[in-house]
Amino acid sequence: AEDDEDNDEEKEDNDEESLAEDDEDEDNDEESLAEDDEDNDEEKEDNDEESLAEDDEDNDEEKEDNDEESLAEDDEDEDNDEESLAEDDEDNDEEKEDNDEESLAEDDEDEDNEEESLAEEMMRMRTTTRNPLLRTMRTTMRTRSLLRRTTTMKMRNKSH
């Protein structure tokens, strides 16, 4: 009976000790889990910060690429505008030259008609009388004709 009692006490002590060890193991497991959670949280936070830094770097690179592309497009647009303006200037110069040539041709034609008219008038005057008034008129007409020719020649020289 004493042995049974001693065995019961020893078994009870062992059970209590085993429960205490189980409690200690449980506490250690909880502590270990808490440490693991903390480590995981820190690692996740580090990964998040690293990922955000990489995203920022990628975004900066993409923005820089887009800015460079946009600047290249702006340069191309500017070049096209300059080319278009140069073509417009060239077209305007050609049109002005054509108009100047046309105007000079009209002036030549007007001058030819006037000279012809003047020649007819002079022939008529010669056949009429030789009075001083008619001579003055002929001189005046010749002077006008010479002035027109000189003006026309000056205009031609300026345009070329």
mmCIF file of C-alpha atoms in Angstrom:
data_model
loop_
_atom_site.group_PDB
_atom_site.id
_atom_site.type_symbol
_atom_site.label_atom_id
_atom_site.label_comp_id
_atom_site.label_asym_id
_atom_site.label_seq_id
_atom_site.Cartn_x
_atom_site.Cartn_y
_atom_site.Cartn_z
ATOM 1 C CA ALA A 1 0.000 0.000 0.000
ATOM 2 C CA GLU A 2 2.863 2.315 0.845
ATOM 3 C CA ASP A 3 4.471 1.456 -2.469
ATOM 4 C CA ASP A 4 1.204 2.223 -4.241
ATOM 5 C CA GLU A 5 0.967 5.497 -2.369
ATOM 6 C CA ASP A 6 4.612 6.336 -3.167
ATOM 7 C CA ASN A 7 4.012 5.371 -6.783
ATOM 8 C CA ASP A 8 0.877 7.503 -6.879
ATOM 9 C CA GLU A 9 2.754 10.488 -5.374
ATOM 10 C CA GLU A 10 5.663 9.934 -7.740
ATOM 11 C CA LYS A 11 3.255 9.572 -10.652
ATOM 12 C CA GLU A 12 1.475 12.740 -9.551
ATOM 13 C CA ASP A 13 4.822 14.572 -9.222
ATOM 14 C CA ASN A 14 5.803 13.292 -12.671
ATOM 15 C CA ASP A 15 2.432 14.400 -14.068
ATOM 16 C CA GLU A 16 2.840 17.857 -12.524
ATOM 17 C CA GLU A 17 6.415 18.072 -13.786
ATOM 18 C CA SER A 18 5.278 16.892 -17.217
ATOM 19 C CA LEU A 19 2.485 19.501 -17.205
ATOM 20 C CA ALA A 20 4.974 22.163 -16.154
ATOM 21 C CA GLU A 21 7.270 21.108 -18.994
ATOM 22 C CA ASP A 22 4.308 21.116 -21.381
ATOM 23 C CA ASP A 23 3.435 24.650 -20.192
ATOM 24 C CA GLU A 24 7.056 25.682 -20.631
ATOM 25 C CA ASP A 25 7.148 24.108 -24.112
ATOM 26 C CA GLU A 26 3.897 25.876 -24.952
ATOM 27 C CA ASP A 27 5.332 29.176 -23.688
ATOM 28 C CA ASN A 28 8.477 28.549 -25.742
ATOM 29 C CA ASP A 29 6.347 27.694 -28.789
ATOM 30 C CA GLU A 30 4.333 30.912 -28.343
ATOM 31 C CA GLU A 31 7.530 32.911 -27.877
ATOM 32 C CA SER A 32 9.048 31.234 -30.925
ATOM 33 C CA LEU A 33 5.876 31.944 -32.940
ATOM 34 C CA ALA A 34 5.918 35.573 -31.761
ATOM 35 C CA GLU A 35 9.573 35.866 -32.809
ATOM 36 C CA ASP A 36 8.776 34.225 -36.147
ATOM 37 C CA ASP A 37 5.844 36.634 -36.658
ATOM 38 C CA GLU A 38 8.113 39.556 -35.776
ATOM 39 C CA ASP A 39 10.829 38.274 -38.138
ATOM 40 C CA ASN A 40 8.218 37.746 -40.865
ATOM 41 C CA ASP A 41 6.817 41.232 -40.294
ATOM 42 C CA GLU A 42 10.303 42.762 -40.502
ATOM 43 C CA GLU A 43 11.133 40.736 -43.607
ATOM 44 C CA LYS A 44 7.804 41.697 -45.215
ATOM 45 C CA GLU A 45 8.422 45.356 -44.348
ATOM 46 C CA ASP A 46 11.958 45.155 -45.815
ATOM 47 C CA ASN A 47 10.592 43.458 -48.934
ATOM 48 C CA ASP A 48 7.835 46.074 -49.214
ATOM 49 C CA GLU A 49 10.379 48.907 -48.897
ATOM 50 C CA GLU A 50 12.670 47.218 -51.417
ATOM 51 C CA SER A 51 9.758 46.633 -53.794
ATOM 52 C CA LEU A 52 8.646 50.269 -53.433
ATOM 53 C CA ALA A 53 12.200 51.460 -54.086
ATOM 54 C CA GLU A 54 12.377 49.263 -57.201
ATOM 55 C CA ASP A 55 8.959 50.535 -58.348
ATOM 56 C CA ASP A 56 10.102 54.137 -57.807
ATOM 57 C CA GLU A 57 13.289 53.438 -59.765
ATOM 58 C CA ASP A 58 11.309 51.762 -62.577
ATOM 59 C CA ASN A 59 8.847 54.674 -62.638
ATOM 60 C CA ASP A 60 11.711 57.190 -62.719
ATOM 61 C CA GLU A 61 13.349 55.319 -65.608
ATOM 62 C CA GLU A 62 10.033 55.069 -67.481
ATOM 63 C CA LYS A 63 9.349 58.787 -66.900
ATOM 64 C CA GLU A 64 12.856 59.645 -68.105
ATOM 65 C CA ASP A 65 12.358 57.472 -71.207
ATOM 66 C CA ASN A 66 8.996 59.122 -71.877
ATOM 67 C CA ASP A 67 10.521 62.585 -71.376
ATOM 68 C CA GLU A 68 13.329 61.765 -73.813
ATOM 69 C CA GLU A 69 10.823 60.372 -76.321
ATOM 70 C CA SER A 70 8.643 63.459 -75.930
ATOM 71 C CA LEU A 71 11.654 65.754 -76.442
ATOM 72 C CA ALA A 72 12.649 63.771 -79.536
ATOM 73 C CA GLU A 73 9.109 64.159 -80.903
ATOM 74 C CA ASP A 74 9.197 67.903 -80.114
ATOM 75 C CA ASP A 75 12.528 68.202 -81.959
ATOM 76 C CA GLU A 76 11.075 66.318 -84.923
ATOM 77 C CA ASP A 77 7.987 68.572 -84.941
ATOM 78 C CA GLU A 78 10.238 71.633 -84.782
ATOM 79 C CA ASP A 79 12.348 70.310 -87.670
ATOM 80 C CA ASN A 80 9.172 69.663 -89.682
ATOM 81 C CA ASP A 81 7.926 73.181 -88.911
ATOM 82 C CA GLU A 82 11.242 74.694 -90.008
ATOM 83 C CA GLU A 83 11.217 72.579 -93.172
ATOM 84 C CA SER A 84 7.644 73.623 -93.896
ATOM 85 C CA LEU A 85 8.527 77.300 -93.358
ATOM 86 C CA ALA A 86 11.544 76.957 -95.652
ATOM 87 C CA GLU A 87 9.330 75.392 -98.331
ATOM 88 C CA ASP A 88 6.762 78.179 -97.880
ATOM 89 C CA ASP A 89 9.517 80.800 -98.200
ATOM 90 C CA GLU A 90 10.812 79.097 -101.332
ATOM 91 C CA ASP A 91 7.295 78.940 -102.806
ATOM 92 C CA ASN A 92 6.723 82.602 -101.969
ATOM 93 C CA ASP A 93 10.053 83.596 -103.532
ATOM 94 C CA GLU A 94 9.220 81.662 -106.706
ATOM 95 C CA GLU A 95 5.748 83.196 -106.848
ATOM 96 C CA LYS A 96 7.175 86.702 -106.314
ATOM 97 C CA GLU A 97 9.760 86.099 -109.037
ATOM 98 C CA ASP A 98 7.043 84.845 -111.406
ATOM 99 C CA ASN A 99 4.906 87.893 -110.613
ATOM 100 C CA ASP A 100 7.893 90.222 -111.128
ATOM 101 C CA GLU A 101 8.665 88.602 -114.487
ATOM 102 C CA GLU A 102 5.017 88.828 -115.500
ATOM 103 C CA SER A 103 4.894 92.467 -114.436
ATOM 104 C CA LEU A 104 8.070 93.232 -116.388
ATOM 105 C CA ALA A 105 6.647 91.481 -119.446
ATOM 106 C CA GLU A 106 3.485 93.601 -119.163
ATOM 107 C CA ASP A 107 5.627 96.718 -118.774
ATOM 108 C CA ASP A 108 7.587 95.737 -121.907
ATOM 109 C CA GLU A 109 4.362 95.211 -123.795
ATOM 110 C CA ASP A 110 2.982 98.557 -122.586
ATOM 111 C CA GLU A 111 6.238 100.218 -123.578
ATOM 112 C CA ASP A 112 6.171 98.601 -127.010
ATOM 113 C CA ASN A 113 2.581 99.764 -127.536
ATOM 114 C CA GLU A 114 3.471 103.254 -126.392
ATOM 115 C CA GLU A 115 6.512 103.379 -128.660
ATOM 116 C CA GLU A 116 4.398 102.203 -131.554
ATOM 117 C CA SER A 117 1.805 104.842 -130.761
ATOM 118 C CA LEU A 118 4.534 107.442 -130.403
ATOM 119 C CA ALA A 119 6.044 106.430 -133.733
ATOM 120 C CA GLU A 120 2.656 106.731 -135.428
ATOM 121 C CA GLU A 121 2.117 110.129 -133.847
ATOM 122 C CA MET A 122 5.536 111.296 -134.957
ATOM 123 C CA MET A 123 4.937 110.120 -138.518
ATOM 124 C CA ARG A 124 1.677 112.027 -138.565
ATOM 125 C CA MET A 125 3.396 115.104 -137.216
ATOM 126 C CA ARG A 126 6.179 114.927 -139.772
ATOM 127 C CA THR A 127 3.712 114.797 -142.564
ATOM 128 C CA THR A 128 1.864 117.779 -141.221
ATOM 129 C CA THR A 129 3.785 120.930 -140.423
ATOM 130 C CA ARG A 130 7.165 121.550 -138.902
ATOM 131 C CA ASN A 131 6.216 124.156 -136.382
ATOM 132 C CA PRO A 132 8.041 124.586 -133.028
ATOM 133 C CA LEU A 133 5.136 123.368 -130.912
ATOM 134 C CA LEU A 134 5.149 120.000 -132.652
ATOM 135 C CA ARG A 135 8.911 119.703 -132.215
ATOM 136 C CA THR A 136 8.508 120.353 -128.471
ATOM 137 C CA MET A 137 5.812 117.739 -128.262
ATOM 138 C CA ARG A 138 8.022 115.216 -130.080
ATOM 139 C CA THR A 139 10.930 115.946 -127.733
ATOM 140 C CA THR A 140 8.679 115.576 -124.703
ATOM 141 C CA MET A 141 7.383 112.254 -125.956
ATOM 142 C CA ARG A 142 10.889 110.984 -126.651
ATOM 143 C CA THR A 143 12.018 112.076 -123.199
ATOM 144 C CA ARG A 144 9.107 110.253 -121.593
ATOM 145 C CA SER A 145 9.861 107.134 -123.580
ATOM 146 C CA LEU A 146 13.525 107.224 -122.551
ATOM 147 C CA LEU A 147 12.570 107.735 -118.895
ATOM 148 C CA ARG A 148 10.228 104.748 -119.018
ATOM 149 C CA ARG A 149 12.898 102.561 -120.605
ATOM 150 C CA THR A 150 15.455 103.619 -117.993
ATOM 151 C CA THR A 151 13.005 102.913 -115.159
ATOM 152 C CA THR A 152 12.153 99.525 -116.630
ATOM 153 C CA MET A 153 15.831 98.609 -116.978
ATOM 154 C CA LYS A 154 16.504 99.637 -113.378
ATOM 155 C CA MET A 155 13.598 97.470 -112.187
ATOM 156 C CA ARG A 156 14.920 94.508 -114.159
ATOM 157 C CA ASN A 157 18.393 94.918 -112.699
ATOM 158 C CA LYS A 158 17.013 95.069 -109.155
ATOM 159 C CA SER A 159 14.919 91.926 -109.571
ATOM 160 C CA HIS A 160 17.841 89.825 -110.822
#
